[in-house]
mmCIF file of C-alpha atoms and ligand atoms in Angstrom:
data_model
loop_
_atom_site.group_PDB
_atom_site.id
_atom_site.type_symbol
_atom_site.label_atom_id
_atom_site.label_comp_id
_atom_site.label_asym_id
_atom_site.label_seq_id
_atom_site.Cartn_x
_atom_site.Cartn_y
_atom_site.Cartn_z
ATOM 1 C CA UNK A 1 -0.042 0.242 -0.238
ATOM 2 C CA UNK A 2 1.406 3.436 -1.060
ATOM 3 C CA UNK A 3 1.613 6.160 1.717
ATOM 4 C CA UNK A 4 1.655 9.808 1.330
ATOM 5 C CA UNK A 5 1.467 12.904 3.586
ATOM 6 C CA UNK A 6 0.540 16.461 4.261
ATOM 7 C CA UNK A 7 2.849 18.649 6.118
ATOM 8 C CA UNK A 8 1.979 21.886 7.020
ATOM 9 C CA UNK A 9 3.705 24.532 9.116
ATOM 10 C CA UNK A 10 1.335 25.403 12.123
ATOM 11 C CA UNK A 11 2.281 29.209 11.402
ATOM 12 C CA UNK A 12 -1.009 30.375 10.541
ATOM 13 C CA UNK A 13 -4.543 29.066 9.743
ATOM 14 C CA UNK A 14 -4.744 26.590 6.517
ATOM 15 C CA UNK A 15 -5.689 28.270 3.538
ATOM 16 C CA UNK A 16 -7.323 27.276 0.418
ATOM 17 C CA UNK A 17 -4.030 26.019 -1.118
ATOM 18 C CA UNK A 18 -3.339 23.814 1.864
ATOM 19 C CA UNK A 19 -6.699 22.522 1.945
ATOM 20 C CA UNK A 20 -6.184 21.346 -1.499
ATOM 21 C CA UNK A 21 -2.987 19.977 -1.037
ATOM 22 C CA UNK A 22 -4.592 17.827 2.012
ATOM 23 C CA UNK A 23 -7.892 17.043 -0.057
ATOM 24 C CA UNK A 24 -5.615 15.997 -3.001
ATOM 25 C CA UNK A 25 -3.134 13.841 -0.621
ATOM 26 C CA UNK A 26 -6.076 12.078 1.204
ATOM 27 C CA UNK A 27 -7.692 11.088 -2.226
ATOM 28 C CA UNK A 28 -4.990 9.606 -3.590
ATOM 29 C CA UNK A 29 -5.983 5.883 -2.648
ATOM 30 C CA UNK A 30 -3.075 5.794 -0.240
ATOM 31 C CA UNK A 31 -2.591 5.440 3.326
ATOM 32 C CA UNK A 32 -2.732 9.105 4.350
ATOM 33 C CA UNK A 33 -0.283 10.708 7.077
ATOM 34 C CA UNK A 34 -0.161 13.961 8.805
ATOM 35 C CA UNK A 35 2.808 15.875 9.741
ATOM 36 C CA UNK A 36 3.431 19.016 11.361
ATOM 37 C CA UNK A 37 6.502 21.049 10.285
ATOM 38 C CA UNK A 38 6.888 23.068 13.717
ATOM 39 C CA UNK A 39 10.595 23.459 13.795
ATOM 40 C CA UNK A 40 10.441 27.168 13.407
ATOM 41 C CA UNK A 41 9.789 27.581 17.127
ATOM 42 C CA UNK A 42 9.350 31.651 17.004
ATOM 43 C CA UNK A 43 6.429 31.131 14.654
ATOM 44 C CA UNK A 44 4.854 27.860 14.774
ATOM 45 C CA UNK A 45 2.066 28.204 17.628
ATOM 46 C CA UNK A 46 -0.315 25.497 19.460
ATOM 47 C CA UNK A 47 -3.264 27.730 18.508
ATOM 48 C CA UNK A 48 -2.790 26.999 14.676
ATOM 49 C CA UNK A 49 -1.867 23.077 15.483
ATOM 50 C CA UNK A 50 -5.441 22.818 16.809
ATOM 51 C CA UNK A 51 -7.051 24.807 14.175
ATOM 52 C CA UNK A 52 -5.244 22.394 11.597
ATOM 53 C CA UNK A 53 -6.790 19.278 13.110
ATOM 54 C CA UNK A 54 -10.032 21.015 13.259
ATOM 55 C CA UNK A 55 -10.326 22.650 9.844
ATOM 56 C CA UNK A 56 -9.005 19.480 8.208
ATOM 57 C CA UNK A 57 -11.969 17.573 10.019
ATOM 58 C CA UNK A 58 -14.395 20.087 9.524
ATOM 59 C CA UNK A 59 -13.377 19.284 5.688
ATOM 60 C CA UNK A 60 -13.916 15.661 6.298
ATOM 61 C CA UNK A 61 -10.583 14.620 6.184
ATOM 62 C CA UNK A 62 -8.994 11.719 8.320
ATOM 63 C CA UNK A 63 -5.665 10.557 8.831
ATOM 64 C CA UNK A 64 -3.601 7.991 10.890
ATOM 65 C CA UNK A 65 -2.479 8.879 14.417
ATOM 66 C CA UNK A 66 -0.020 9.664 15.812
ATOM 67 C CA UNK A 67 0.558 12.880 14.001
ATOM 68 C CA UNK A 68 4.289 13.263 13.578
ATOM 69 C CA UNK A 69 5.968 16.815 15.040
ATOM 70 C CA UNK A 70 9.066 17.768 13.575
ATOM 71 C CA UNK A 71 9.643 19.698 17.103
ATOM 72 C CA UNK A 72 10.014 16.216 18.626
ATOM 73 C CA UNK A 73 12.052 14.521 16.011
ATOM 74 C CA UNK A 74 15.718 16.709 16.690
ATOM 75 C CA UNK A 75 17.626 13.782 17.532
ATOM 76 C CA UNK A 76 16.958 12.121 14.173
ATOM 77 C CA UNK A 77 17.860 15.142 12.525
ATOM 78 C CA UNK A 78 21.260 15.389 14.312
ATOM 79 C CA UNK A 79 21.958 11.925 13.559
ATOM 80 C CA UNK A 80 21.483 12.299 9.912
ATOM 81 C CA UNK A 81 23.419 15.511 9.971
ATOM 82 C CA UNK A 82 26.351 13.240 11.316
ATOM 83 C CA UNK A 83 25.702 11.041 8.702
ATOM 84 C CA UNK A 84 26.164 13.602 6.404
ATOM 85 C CA UNK A 85 29.184 15.270 7.737
ATOM 86 C CA UNK A 86 31.813 14.190 4.846
ATOM 87 C CA UNK A 87 29.364 16.332 2.510
ATOM 88 C CA UNK A 88 29.224 19.674 4.666
ATOM 89 C CA UNK A 89 30.953 22.513 6.107
ATOM 90 C CA UNK A 90 30.473 24.952 8.440
ATOM 91 C CA UNK A 91 29.132 28.424 7.164
ATOM 92 C CA UNK A 92 30.062 31.578 9.320
ATOM 93 C CA UNK A 93 28.677 34.039 6.563
ATOM 94 C CA UNK A 94 26.332 36.742 7.848
ATOM 95 C CA UNK A 95 23.284 37.280 5.540
ATOM 96 C CA UNK A 96 25.213 40.865 4.920
ATOM 97 C CA UNK A 97 28.543 39.148 3.977
ATOM 98 C CA UNK A 98 26.564 36.651 1.369
ATOM 99 C CA UNK A 99 24.809 39.757 -0.058
ATOM 100 C CA UNK A 100 28.241 41.683 -0.414
ATOM 101 C CA UNK A 101 29.947 38.746 -2.072
ATOM 102 C CA UNK A 102 27.319 38.263 -4.503
ATOM 103 C CA UNK A 103 26.769 41.911 -5.173
ATOM 104 C CA UNK A 104 30.521 42.173 -6.017
ATOM 105 C CA UNK A 105 30.351 39.022 -8.146
ATOM 106 C CA UNK A 106 27.519 40.771 -10.379
ATOM 107 C CA UNK A 107 29.861 43.915 -10.449
ATOM 108 C CA UNK A 108 33.087 42.075 -11.718
ATOM 109 C CA UNK A 109 33.605 42.210 -15.624
ATOM 110 C CA UNK A 110 31.577 39.497 -17.041
ATOM 111 C CA UNK A 111 30.328 38.744 -13.558
ATOM 112 C CA UNK A 112 27.135 37.255 -12.770
ATOM 113 C CA UNK A 113 26.101 35.356 -9.816
ATOM 114 C CA UNK A 114 24.240 31.875 -10.113
ATOM 115 C CA UNK A 115 20.718 31.608 -9.483
ATOM 116 C CA UNK A 116 18.513 28.856 -8.009
ATOM 117 C CA UNK A 117 14.796 28.581 -7.280
ATOM 118 C CA UNK A 118 15.223 30.659 -4.114
ATOM 119 C CA UNK A 119 17.289 33.301 -5.295
ATOM 120 C CA UNK A 120 20.978 33.630 -5.721
ATOM 121 C CA UNK A 121 22.761 30.811 -4.763
ATOM 122 C CA UNK A 122 25.371 30.895 -1.850
ATOM 123 C CA UNK A 123 28.785 31.805 -3.508
ATOM 124 C CA UNK A 124 30.997 29.092 -1.538
ATOM 125 C CA UNK A 125 32.987 31.494 0.272
ATOM 126 C CA UNK A 126 33.068 29.315 3.526
ATOM 127 C CA UNK A 127 34.140 25.989 1.645
ATOM 128 C CA UNK A 128 37.305 27.311 1.114
ATOM 129 C CA UNK A 129 38.358 27.717 4.718
ATOM 130 C CA UNK A 130 40.891 25.436 5.923
ATOM 131 C CA UNK A 131 40.462 22.946 8.352
ATOM 132 C CA UNK A 132 42.375 25.182 11.012
ATOM 133 C CA UNK A 133 40.563 28.224 10.338
ATOM 134 C CA UNK A 134 37.232 26.070 10.715
ATOM 135 C CA UNK A 135 38.388 24.631 13.838
ATOM 136 C CA UNK A 136 39.580 28.025 15.572
ATOM 137 C CA UNK A 137 36.483 29.968 14.709
ATOM 138 C CA UNK A 138 34.266 27.161 16.050
ATOM 139 C CA UNK A 139 36.183 27.297 19.170
ATOM 140 C CA UNK A 140 35.913 30.979 19.701
ATOM 141 C CA UNK A 141 32.224 30.565 19.436
ATOM 142 C CA UNK A 142 31.405 32.014 16.337
ATOM 143 C CA UNK A 143 27.924 31.114 15.064
ATOM 144 C CA UNK A 144 27.730 29.078 12.016
ATOM 145 C CA UNK A 145 25.465 27.298 9.809
ATOM 146 C CA UNK A 146 26.228 23.803 8.234
ATOM 147 C CA UNK A 147 25.909 23.827 4.395
ATOM 148 C CA UNK A 148 25.908 20.642 1.685
ATOM 149 C CA UNK A 149 28.657 20.646 -0.539
ATOM 150 C CA UNK A 150 26.501 20.233 -3.221
ATOM 151 C CA UNK A 151 29.255 19.468 -5.971
ATOM 152 C CA UNK A 152 31.309 16.853 -3.774
ATOM 153 C CA UNK A 153 27.549 15.149 -2.602
ATOM 154 C CA UNK A 154 26.948 15.159 -6.403
ATOM 155 C CA UNK A 155 30.151 13.314 -7.307
ATOM 156 C CA UNK A 156 29.503 10.928 -4.471
ATOM 157 C CA UNK A 157 25.471 10.066 -5.490
ATOM 158 C CA UNK A 158 26.233 9.935 -9.012
ATOM 159 C CA UNK A 159 23.363 10.369 -11.773
ATOM 160 C CA UNK A 160 20.157 10.518 -10.022
ATOM 161 C CA UNK A 161 16.322 10.655 -11.235
ATOM 162 C CA UNK A 162 13.106 10.964 -9.703
ATOM 163 C CA UNK A 163 9.461 9.783 -10.770
ATOM 164 C CA UNK A 164 6.903 12.526 -11.028
ATOM 165 C CA UNK A 165 3.581 10.977 -12.113
ATOM 166 C CA UNK A 166 5.698 8.403 -14.245
ATOM 167 C CA UNK A 167 8.164 9.736 -16.408
ATOM 168 C CA UNK A 168 11.443 9.752 -14.765
ATOM 169 C CA UNK A 169 13.106 13.243 -14.513
ATOM 170 C CA UNK A 170 16.866 13.669 -14.258
ATOM 171 C CA UNK A 171 18.198 15.359 -10.974
ATOM 172 C CA UNK A 172 20.001 18.443 -10.938
ATOM 173 C CA UNK A 173 21.962 18.112 -7.553
ATOM 174 C CA UNK A 174 23.672 21.777 -7.892
ATOM 175 C CA UNK A 175 20.413 23.410 -8.364
ATOM 176 C CA UNK A 176 20.192 25.159 -4.875
ATOM 177 C CA UNK A 177 23.801 24.959 -4.364
ATOM 178 C CA UNK A 178 25.430 24.513 -0.930
ATOM 179 C CA UNK A 179 22.329 24.754 0.784
ATOM 180 C CA UNK A 180 21.954 24.948 4.728
ATOM 181 C CA UNK A 181 21.031 22.045 6.231
ATOM 182 C CA UNK A 182 20.942 23.324 10.062
ATOM 183 C CA UNK A 183 21.908 26.626 11.977
ATOM 184 C CA UNK A 184 22.256 27.414 15.444
ATOM 185 C CA UNK A 185 18.984 27.689 16.579
ATOM 186 C CA UNK A 186 17.235 25.646 13.873
ATOM 187 C CA UNK A 187 18.284 21.775 14.223
ATOM 188 C CA UNK A 188 17.487 21.157 10.598
ATOM 189 C CA UNK A 189 16.577 22.717 7.417
ATOM 190 C CA UNK A 190 13.062 22.106 5.418
ATOM 191 C CA UNK A 191 15.281 19.879 3.095
ATOM 192 C CA UNK A 192 16.816 17.708 5.649
ATOM 193 C CA UNK A 193 13.736 17.517 7.879
ATOM 194 C CA UNK A 194 11.514 16.739 5.004
ATOM 195 C CA UNK A 195 13.837 13.795 3.664
ATOM 196 C CA UNK A 196 14.465 12.560 7.184
ATOM 197 C CA UNK A 197 11.007 12.380 7.944
ATOM 198 C CA UNK A 198 9.461 11.011 4.493
ATOM 199 C CA UNK A 199 11.928 8.030 5.150
ATOM 200 C CA UNK A 200 10.969 7.623 8.740
ATOM 201 C CA UNK A 201 7.075 7.226 7.791
ATOM 202 C CA UNK A 202 7.846 5.075 5.037
ATOM 203 C CA UNK A 203 6.237 7.799 2.546
ATOM 204 C CA UNK A 204 5.907 6.292 -1.098
ATOM 205 C CA UNK A 205 4.149 9.537 -2.457
ATOM 206 C CA UNK A 206 4.944 12.842 -1.790
ATOM 207 C CA UNK A 207 2.230 14.808 -2.805
ATOM 208 C CA UNK A 208 2.497 18.857 -2.575
ATOM 209 C CA UNK A 209 2.126 21.788 -4.310
ATOM 210 C CA UNK A 210 4.109 22.338 -7.701
ATOM 211 C CA UNK A 211 5.880 25.412 -6.065
ATOM 212 C CA UNK A 212 7.888 22.547 -4.425
ATOM 213 C CA UNK A 213 8.732 20.973 -7.548
ATOM 214 C CA UNK A 214 12.387 22.193 -7.524
ATOM 215 C CA UNK A 215 12.956 21.005 -4.169
ATOM 216 C CA UNK A 216 13.027 17.484 -5.184
ATOM 217 C CA UNK A 217 16.457 17.791 -6.861
ATOM 218 C CA UNK A 218 17.845 18.576 -3.212
ATOM 219 C CA UNK A 219 15.893 16.406 -1.346
ATOM 220 C CA UNK A 220 16.763 13.273 -4.063
ATOM 221 C CA UNK A 221 20.440 13.854 -3.338
ATOM 222 C CA UNK A 222 20.138 14.171 0.129
ATOM 223 C CA UNK A 223 17.889 10.697 0.178
ATOM 224 C CA UNK A 224 20.939 9.001 -1.971
ATOM 225 C CA UNK A 225 23.617 10.023 0.763
ATOM 226 C CA UNK A 226 21.668 9.051 3.507
ATOM 227 C CA UNK A 227 20.858 5.727 1.421
ATOM 228 C CA UNK A 228 16.895 6.367 1.836
ATOM 229 C CA UNK A 229 14.573 4.991 -0.880
ATOM 230 C CA UNK A 230 13.121 7.412 -3.077
ATOM 231 C CA UNK A 231 9.518 8.270 -3.040
ATOM 232 C CA UNK A 232 7.582 8.869 -6.222
ATOM 233 C CA UNK A 233 6.051 12.432 -6.593
ATOM 234 C CA UNK A 234 3.056 13.914 -7.645
ATOM 235 C CA UNK A 235 3.017 18.125 -7.581
ATOM 236 C CA UNK A 236 -0.485 19.307 -8.020
ATOM 237 C CA UNK A 237 -1.537 22.620 -9.652
ATOM 238 C CA UNK A 238 -1.667 25.510 -7.398
ATOM 239 C CA UNK A 239 -5.076 27.237 -6.278
ATOM 240 C CA UNK A 240 -4.648 30.966 -7.327
ATOM 241 C CA UNK A 241 -6.355 33.578 -6.643
ATOM 242 C CA UNK A 242 -8.566 35.818 -9.081
ATOM 243 C CA UNK A 243 -5.579 37.636 -10.163
ATOM 244 C CA UNK A 244 -3.940 34.528 -11.049
ATOM 245 C CA UNK A 245 -1.684 34.872 -7.944
ATOM 246 C CA UNK A 246 -0.897 32.053 -5.306
ATOM 247 C CA UNK A 247 -2.703 32.466 -2.178
ATOM 248 C CA UNK A 248 -0.058 33.367 0.482
ATOM 249 C CA UNK A 249 -0.649 33.231 4.416
ATOM 250 C CA UNK A 250 -1.177 36.884 4.494
ATOM 251 C CA UNK A 251 -4.451 36.434 2.362
ATOM 252 C CA UNK A 252 -6.564 36.036 5.514
ATOM 253 C CA UNK A 253 -9.908 35.892 3.444
ATOM 254 C CA UNK A 254 -8.561 32.626 1.775
ATOM 255 C CA UNK A 255 -7.893 30.651 5.050
ATOM 256 C CA UNK A 256 -10.594 27.893 5.883
ATOM 257 C CA UNK A 257 -11.225 29.978 9.266
ATOM 258 C CA UNK A 258 -12.578 32.748 7.478
ATOM 259 C CA UNK A 259 -14.632 30.467 4.905
ATOM 260 C CA UNK A 260 -15.982 28.780 7.244
ATOM 261 C CA UNK A 261 -17.280 31.941 8.997
ATOM 262 C CA UNK A 262 -18.505 33.443 5.969
ATOM 263 C CA UNK A 263 -20.850 30.268 5.858
ATOM 264 C CA UNK A 264 -18.776 28.246 3.111
ATOM 265 C CA UNK A 265 -19.686 24.755 3.614
ATOM 266 C CA UNK A 266 -17.125 21.766 2.853
ATOM 267 C CA UNK A 267 -18.460 21.015 -0.371
ATOM 268 C CA UNK A 268 -18.514 24.503 -1.194
ATOM 269 C CA UNK A 269 -14.601 24.737 -0.474
ATOM 270 C CA UNK A 270 -14.189 21.405 -2.341
ATOM 271 C CA UNK A 271 -16.010 23.033 -5.139
ATOM 272 C CA UNK A 272 -13.201 25.421 -5.252
ATOM 273 C CA UNK A 273 -10.902 22.934 -6.333
HETATM 274 N N1 LIG B 1 5.278 22.642 4.576
HETATM 275 C C1 LIG B 1 5.072 23.009 3.162
HETATM 276 C C2 LIG B 1 4.012 23.807 2.814
HETATM 277 O O1 LIG B 1 3.107 23.770 3.669
HETATM 278 C C3 LIG B 1 5.037 21.388 2.467
HETATM 279 C C4 LIG B 1 6.358 20.995 2.599
HETATM 280 C C5 LIG B 1 6.196 19.208 1.760
HETATM 281 O O2 LIG B 1 5.120 18.811 1.734
HETATM 282 O O3 LIG B 1 7.144 18.609 1.711
HETATM 283 O O4 LIG B 1 3.931 23.832 1.604
#
């Protein structure tokens, strides 16, 4: 039996786009699990966790218990990071230093910054630090993030593919460059946590919005490095507002809460899909 999941972050009320993702996953004819991406302790709130359960149930969805909470899984992420150690390096750059480095690369003759799905890629500054310098800065207490050395990881993993609704696609392991896998105050980045948890929950079908399609490239690479099986992927179209824009969390009128308050019924919401 295939297993899929819906993995919202409890940082706001569920909006239509999320409801569509949950509904699509729960209708996929597979086992359906729910997982809370609540690692952002500054923004995740219990009030939103309760609202997620209540709004999904109101929509007529049911899921298997227990619901996995990423905030309880920091040990698993630490273990995965330890296994990825040959392919990571500490990065001491501040956001400003990275922005300055990118700006000067663009200003150089024929200069350009490499771009990924989330904007300019990290220019790799800290990849070139010596072992002594790394050790000295860590000992000194400098704060750092752990980044994936994407080229080294890609060379180790060899050619990879992923299955998106049947055809196999080639993975571009360098698409996100040297992504951050963890920070001092965040035990795992989204990419690392989702890969570790999909394997832990034996997810065989990743169902989510097509805005996350590029994320597969780095996630497949991490799966290969960690020796995890590759799930299949089904990225669904996004629900857009009347101006053709993706609903954002700021769009309070498109949350299930406000649709409910406005008297829309569950079948009225499903009709919007
Ligand atoms: N938390 C993500 C979202 O709410 C979903 C991540 C995933 O399904 O991989 O869009």
